[in-house]
Amino acid sequence: MSDAYYTLKIAGLTRRLKKFPVSDSLDIAAFIFFGDVELTEACAKALLEKCPDFDYIVTPEAKSIPLAYEMSRRSGKKYIVARKGVKIYMDRPEKVCDVSLTTQSEQALYLGHEDGDLLAGKRVLIVDDVISTGGSLKAVKQLVERFKGDIAACCAPIAEGDAAERKDIIFLEKLPLFFK
């Protein structure tokens, strides 16, 4: 049964991640912040130590929200969420689309001018939970650039699969893909 889990050591902690099938030939190990305050705090602290100076954090509406919150709390910098849907309070929302490994379908991200306009000429740290194919990251970058923000860095606790070879991201640990 140990084959159903992967042991990850990250930010001084150890977690057993359950593996889930993404396709007939591929499993991924689920790295999830929800409900794990200790993991969220440790990863936020470790990432902030590796990241350059920034003015704002932007994160996609996903499992990375607790991490962005904790990084915001620790740094004193505002975090902004690129939403998966248009909300009534959004002022003229901008839209970009991406395809994520975990959702396996196209999804849109939106950012309204009430938050987006704050980014103009500012250093923006893009925060995600896992960078794999880079689809979500690409979409958030496009939103930040649309609002004339300067991307200080892109970071995540985990670089999954080939993403660990990228030189344009900051991450704490590699997570393999499990091919059957």
PDB file of C-alpha atoms in Angstrom:
ATOM      1  CA  MET A   1       0.000   0.000   0.000  1.00  0.00           C
ATOM      2  CA  SER A   2       3.017   2.318   0.349  1.00  0.00           C
ATOM      3  CA  ASP A   3       2.903   2.613  -3.459  1.00  0.00           C
ATOM      4  CA  ALA A   4      -0.266   4.686  -3.043  1.00  0.00           C
ATOM      5  CA  TYR A   5       1.688   7.458  -1.290  1.00  0.00           C
ATOM      6  CA  TYR A   6       4.767   9.586  -1.864  1.00  0.00           C
ATOM      7  CA  THR A   7       6.826  10.941   1.052  1.00  0.00           C
ATOM      8  CA  LEU A   8       7.775  14.598   0.594  1.00  0.00           C
ATOM      9  CA  LYS A   9      10.221  16.532   2.763  1.00  0.00           C
ATOM     10  CA  ILE A  10       9.628  20.280   2.436  1.00  0.00           C
ATOM     11  CA  ALA A  11      10.408  23.359   4.548  1.00  0.00           C
ATOM     12  CA  GLY A  12      11.589  21.175   7.440  1.00  0.00           C
ATOM     13  CA  LEU A  13       8.423  19.054   7.425  1.00  0.00           C
ATOM     14  CA  THR A  14       7.540  15.598   6.129  1.00  0.00           C
ATOM     15  CA  ARG A  15       4.211  14.824   4.474  1.00  0.00           C
ATOM     16  CA  ARG A  16       2.773  11.650   2.953  1.00  0.00           C
ATOM     17  CA  LEU A  17       1.005  12.621  -0.256  1.00  0.00           C
ATOM     18  CA  LYS A  18      -1.671  10.359  -1.667  1.00  0.00           C
ATOM     19  CA  LYS A  19      -1.308   9.529  -5.355  1.00  0.00           C
ATOM     20  CA  PHE A  20      -4.247  10.028  -7.729  1.00  0.00           C
ATOM     21  CA  PRO A  21      -4.663   9.052 -11.385  1.00  0.00           C
ATOM     22  CA  VAL A  22      -4.722  11.901 -13.903  1.00  0.00           C
ATOM     23  CA  SER A  23      -4.923   9.512 -16.866  1.00  0.00           C
ATOM     24  CA  ASP A  24      -4.490   5.807 -17.620  1.00  0.00           C
ATOM     25  CA  SER A  25      -0.725   6.318 -17.746  1.00  0.00           C
ATOM     26  CA  LEU A  26      -0.082   9.027 -15.127  1.00  0.00           C
ATOM     27  CA  ASP A  27      -0.554   9.547 -11.402  1.00  0.00           C
ATOM     28  CA  ILE A  28       0.233  12.688  -9.415  1.00  0.00           C
ATOM     29  CA  ALA A  29       0.808  13.074  -5.677  1.00  0.00           C
ATOM     30  CA  ALA A  30      -1.658  15.560  -4.174  1.00  0.00           C
ATOM     31  CA  PHE A  31       0.049  18.495  -2.443  1.00  0.00           C
ATOM     32  CA  ILE A  32      -2.713  20.389  -0.617  1.00  0.00           C
ATOM     33  CA  PHE A  33      -2.520  23.291   1.830  1.00  0.00           C
ATOM     34  CA  PHE A  34      -6.172  23.282   2.875  1.00  0.00           C
ATOM     35  CA  GLY A  35      -6.358  22.399   6.563  1.00  0.00           C
ATOM     36  CA  ASP A  36      -2.572  22.099   7.033  1.00  0.00           C
ATOM     37  CA  VAL A  37      -1.645  25.325   8.813  1.00  0.00           C
ATOM     38  CA  GLU A  38       1.804  24.069   9.810  1.00  0.00           C
ATOM     39  CA  LEU A  39       2.686  23.289   6.184  1.00  0.00           C
ATOM     40  CA  THR A  40       1.275  26.596   4.942  1.00  0.00           C
ATOM     41  CA  GLU A  41       3.262  28.618   7.488  1.00  0.00           C
ATOM     42  CA  ALA A  42       6.520  26.714   6.896  1.00  0.00           C
ATOM     43  CA  CYS A  43       6.302  27.004   3.095  1.00  0.00           C
ATOM     44  CA  ALA A  44       5.392  30.709   3.244  1.00  0.00           C
ATOM     45  CA  LYS A  45       8.389  31.450   5.462  1.00  0.00           C
ATOM     46  CA  ALA A  46      10.788  29.412   3.289  1.00  0.00           C
ATOM     47  CA  LEU A  47       9.547  30.945   0.025  1.00  0.00           C
ATOM     48  CA  LEU A  48       9.768  34.504   1.351  1.00  0.00           C
ATOM     49  CA  GLU A  49      13.409  33.848   2.253  1.00  0.00           C
ATOM     50  CA  LYS A  50      14.107  32.945  -1.394  1.00  0.00           C
ATOM     51  CA  CYS A  51      12.031  35.613  -3.167  1.00  0.00           C
ATOM     52  CA  PRO A  52      13.167  39.091  -4.260  1.00  0.00           C
ATOM     53  CA  ASP A  53      11.508  42.297  -3.058  1.00  0.00           C
ATOM     54  CA  PHE A  54       7.939  42.810  -4.239  1.00  0.00           C
ATOM     55  CA  ASP A  55       4.990  45.151  -3.741  1.00  0.00           C
ATOM     56  CA  TYR A  56       2.021  42.801  -4.314  1.00  0.00           C
ATOM     57  CA  ILE A  57       1.271  39.091  -4.412  1.00  0.00           C
ATOM     58  CA  VAL A  58      -1.040  37.709  -7.101  1.00  0.00           C
ATOM     59  CA  THR A  59      -2.316  34.128  -6.967  1.00  0.00           C
ATOM     60  CA  PRO A  60      -4.856  32.141  -8.959  1.00  0.00           C
ATOM     61  CA  GLU A  61      -8.083  31.175  -7.206  1.00  0.00           C
ATOM     62  CA  ALA A  62      -7.048  27.678  -6.192  1.00  0.00           C
ATOM     63  CA  LYS A  63      -5.244  25.755  -3.483  1.00  0.00           C
ATOM     64  CA  SER A  64      -2.600  28.510  -3.321  1.00  0.00           C
ATOM     65  CA  ILE A  65      -4.850  31.017  -1.529  1.00  0.00           C
ATOM     66  CA  PRO A  66      -3.831  29.958   2.014  1.00  0.00           C
ATOM     67  CA  LEU A  67      -0.168  30.252   0.998  1.00  0.00           C
ATOM     68  CA  ALA A  68      -0.668  33.701  -0.549  1.00  0.00           C
ATOM     69  CA  TYR A  69      -2.519  34.804   2.600  1.00  0.00           C
ATOM     70  CA  GLU A  70       0.297  33.625   4.870  1.00  0.00           C
ATOM     71  CA  MET A  71       2.970  35.202   2.669  1.00  0.00           C
ATOM     72  CA  SER A  72       0.960  38.432   2.739  1.00  0.00           C
ATOM     73  CA  ARG A  73       0.606  38.280   6.515  1.00  0.00           C
ATOM     74  CA  ARG A  74       4.323  37.679   7.005  1.00  0.00           C
ATOM     75  CA  SER A  75       5.484  40.306   4.475  1.00  0.00           C
ATOM     76  CA  GLY A  76       2.852  42.963   5.141  1.00  0.00           C
ATOM     77  CA  LYS A  77       2.135  43.121   1.387  1.00  0.00           C
ATOM     78  CA  LYS A  78      -1.374  42.856  -0.081  1.00  0.00           C
ATOM     79  CA  TYR A  79      -2.367  39.703  -1.940  1.00  0.00           C
ATOM     80  CA  ILE A  80      -4.764  39.671  -4.876  1.00  0.00           C
ATOM     81  CA  VAL A  81      -6.663  36.647  -6.181  1.00  0.00           C
ATOM     82  CA  ALA A  82      -7.205  36.119  -9.905  1.00  0.00           C
ATOM     83  CA  ARG A  83     -10.729  34.696  -9.801  1.00  0.00           C
ATOM     84  CA  LYS A  84     -12.162  31.724 -11.704  1.00  0.00           C
ATOM     85  CA  GLY A  85     -15.373  33.592 -12.397  1.00  0.00           C
ATOM     86  CA  VAL A  86     -16.645  37.140 -12.692  1.00  0.00           C
ATOM     87  CA  LYS A  87     -18.008  38.569  -9.439  1.00  0.00           C
ATOM     88  CA  ILE A  88     -20.618  41.336  -9.265  1.00  0.00           C
ATOM     89  CA  TYR A  89     -18.169  43.671  -7.493  1.00  0.00           C
ATOM     90  CA  MET A  90     -15.498  43.405 -10.203  1.00  0.00           C
ATOM     91  CA  ASP A  91     -14.844  46.613 -12.137  1.00  0.00           C
ATOM     92  CA  ARG A  92     -14.419  45.819 -15.865  1.00  0.00           C
ATOM     93  CA  PRO A  93     -12.807  42.392 -15.347  1.00  0.00           C
ATOM     94  CA  GLU A  94     -10.039  41.267 -17.694  1.00  0.00           C
ATOM     95  CA  LYS A  95     -10.023  37.600 -18.740  1.00  0.00           C
ATOM     96  CA  VAL A  96      -7.296  35.107 -19.701  1.00  0.00           C
ATOM     97  CA  CYS A  97      -7.564  31.342 -20.216  1.00  0.00           C
ATOM     98  CA  ASP A  98      -5.306  28.464 -19.230  1.00  0.00           C
ATOM     99  CA  VAL A  99      -5.231  24.688 -19.159  1.00  0.00           C
ATOM    100  CA  SER A 100      -4.091  23.035 -15.940  1.00  0.00           C
ATOM    101  CA  LEU A 101      -2.824  19.482 -15.431  1.00  0.00           C
ATOM    102  CA  THR A 102      -5.233  18.902 -12.547  1.00  0.00           C
ATOM    103  CA  THR A 103      -8.363  20.387 -14.142  1.00  0.00           C
ATOM    104  CA  GLN A 104      -7.534  18.985 -17.612  1.00  0.00           C
ATOM    105  CA  SER A 105      -9.735  21.534 -19.301  1.00  0.00           C
ATOM    106  CA  GLU A 106      -9.591  25.179 -20.240  1.00  0.00           C
ATOM    107  CA  GLN A 107     -10.453  27.528 -17.438  1.00  0.00           C
ATOM    108  CA  ALA A 108     -10.614  31.302 -17.298  1.00  0.00           C
ATOM    109  CA  LEU A 109      -9.057  33.633 -14.740  1.00  0.00           C
ATOM    110  CA  TYR A 110     -10.389  37.144 -14.169  1.00  0.00           C
ATOM    111  CA  LEU A 111      -9.002  40.253 -12.521  1.00  0.00           C
ATOM    112  CA  GLY A 112     -11.009  43.437 -12.148  1.00  0.00           C
ATOM    113  CA  HIS A 113      -9.609  46.932 -12.372  1.00  0.00           C
ATOM    114  CA  GLU A 114     -10.262  47.556  -8.664  1.00  0.00           C
ATOM    115  CA  ASP A 115      -7.279  45.249  -7.952  1.00  0.00           C
ATOM    116  CA  GLY A 116      -5.514  45.149 -11.299  1.00  0.00           C
ATOM    117  CA  ASP A 117      -4.939  48.912 -11.470  1.00  0.00           C
ATOM    118  CA  LEU A 118      -2.924  48.684  -8.234  1.00  0.00           C
ATOM    119  CA  LEU A 119      -0.293  46.640 -10.092  1.00  0.00           C
ATOM    120  CA  ALA A 120       0.759  49.294 -12.635  1.00  0.00           C
ATOM    121  CA  GLY A 121       4.497  49.862 -12.303  1.00  0.00           C
ATOM    122  CA  LYS A 122       4.679  47.680  -9.174  1.00  0.00           C
ATOM    123  CA  ARG A 123       6.796  44.581  -8.498  1.00  0.00           C
ATOM    124  CA  VAL A 124       4.484  41.569  -8.430  1.00  0.00           C
ATOM    125  CA  LEU A 125       5.229  38.181  -6.890  1.00  0.00           C
ATOM    126  CA  ILE A 126       3.129  35.449  -8.488  1.00  0.00           C
ATOM    127  CA  VAL A 127       2.403  32.642  -6.021  1.00  0.00           C
ATOM    128  CA  ASP A 128       1.014  29.192  -6.821  1.00  0.00           C
ATOM    129  CA  ASP A 129       0.903  25.928  -4.897  1.00  0.00           C
ATOM    130  CA  VAL A 130       2.381  23.665  -7.586  1.00  0.00           C
ATOM    131  CA  ILE A 131       3.924  24.548 -10.924  1.00  0.00           C
ATOM    132  CA  SER A 132       3.600  21.675 -13.373  1.00  0.00           C
ATOM    133  CA  THR A 133       2.695  22.493 -16.960  1.00  0.00           C
ATOM    134  CA  GLY A 134       2.803  26.215 -16.202  1.00  0.00           C
ATOM    135  CA  GLY A 135      -0.694  26.910 -17.558  1.00  0.00           C
ATOM    136  CA  SER A 136      -2.003  28.731 -14.485  1.00  0.00           C
ATOM    137  CA  LEU A 137       1.284  30.584 -14.128  1.00  0.00           C
ATOM    138  CA  LYS A 138       1.136  31.749 -17.743  1.00  0.00           C
ATOM    139  CA  ALA A 139      -2.435  33.007 -17.303  1.00  0.00           C
ATOM    140  CA  VAL A 140      -1.616  34.955 -14.129  1.00  0.00           C
ATOM    141  CA  LYS A 141       1.474  36.451 -15.807  1.00  0.00           C
ATOM    142  CA  GLN A 142      -0.713  37.617 -18.696  1.00  0.00           C
ATOM    143  CA  LEU A 143      -3.137  39.300 -16.281  1.00  0.00           C
ATOM    144  CA  VAL A 144      -0.310  41.055 -14.405  1.00  0.00           C
ATOM    145  CA  GLU A 145       1.223  42.244 -17.683  1.00  0.00           C
ATOM    146  CA  ARG A 146      -2.165  43.423 -18.948  1.00  0.00           C
ATOM    147  CA  PHE A 147      -2.303  45.718 -15.910  1.00  0.00           C
ATOM    148  CA  LYS A 148       1.296  46.895 -16.523  1.00  0.00           C
ATOM    149  CA  GLY A 149       2.708  45.155 -13.431  1.00  0.00           C
ATOM    150  CA  ASP A 150       6.373  44.158 -13.337  1.00  0.00           C
ATOM    151  CA  ILE A 151       6.828  40.500 -12.465  1.00  0.00           C
ATOM    152  CA  ALA A 152       9.414  40.262  -9.670  1.00  0.00           C
ATOM    153  CA  ALA A 153       9.308  36.442  -9.594  1.00  0.00           C
ATOM    154  CA  CYS A 154       7.055  33.412  -9.859  1.00  0.00           C
ATOM    155  CA  CYS A 155       7.139  30.948  -6.985  1.00  0.00           C
ATOM    156  CA  ALA A 156       5.565  27.816  -5.584  1.00  0.00           C
ATOM    157  CA  PRO A 157       6.572  25.315  -2.934  1.00  0.00           C
ATOM    158  CA  ILE A 158       6.523  22.527  -5.538  1.00  0.00           C
ATOM    159  CA  ALA A 159       7.872  22.166  -9.071  1.00  0.00           C
ATOM    160  CA  GLU A 160       6.269  19.046 -10.507  1.00  0.00           C
ATOM    161  CA  GLY A 161       7.826  16.892 -13.219  1.00  0.00           C
ATOM    162  CA  ASP A 162       9.761  18.835 -15.889  1.00  0.00           C
ATOM    163  CA  ALA A 163       8.942  22.158 -14.205  1.00  0.00           C
ATOM    164  CA  ALA A 164      11.825  21.449 -11.814  1.00  0.00           C
ATOM    165  CA  GLU A 165      14.201  22.119 -14.738  1.00  0.00           C
ATOM    166  CA  ARG A 166      12.853  25.634 -15.309  1.00  0.00           C
ATOM    167  CA  LYS A 167      15.134  28.541 -14.430  1.00  0.00           C
ATOM    168  CA  ASP A 168      12.352  31.169 -14.335  1.00  0.00           C
ATOM    169  CA  ILE A 169      10.624  29.947 -11.157  1.00  0.00           C
ATOM    170  CA  ILE A 170      11.469  29.794  -7.469  1.00  0.00           C
ATOM    171  CA  PHE A 171      10.478  26.598  -5.684  1.00  0.00           C
ATOM    172  CA  LEU A 172      11.298  24.630  -2.553  1.00  0.00           C
ATOM    173  CA  GLU A 173      11.127  21.001  -3.692  1.00  0.00           C
ATOM    174  CA  LYS A 174      10.686  18.810  -6.747  1.00  0.00           C
ATOM    175  CA  LEU A 175       7.744  16.427  -6.995  1.00  0.00           C
ATOM    176  CA  PRO A 176       7.967  13.623  -9.539  1.00  0.00           C
ATOM    177  CA  LEU A 177       5.212  12.533 -11.876  1.00  0.00           C
ATOM    178  CA  PHE A 178       4.367   8.852 -11.593  1.00  0.00           C
ATOM    179  CA  PHE A 179       4.106   7.143 -14.982  1.00  0.00           C
ATOM    180  CA  LYS A 180       2.468   3.712 -15.139  1.00  0.00           C
TER     181      LYS A 180
END
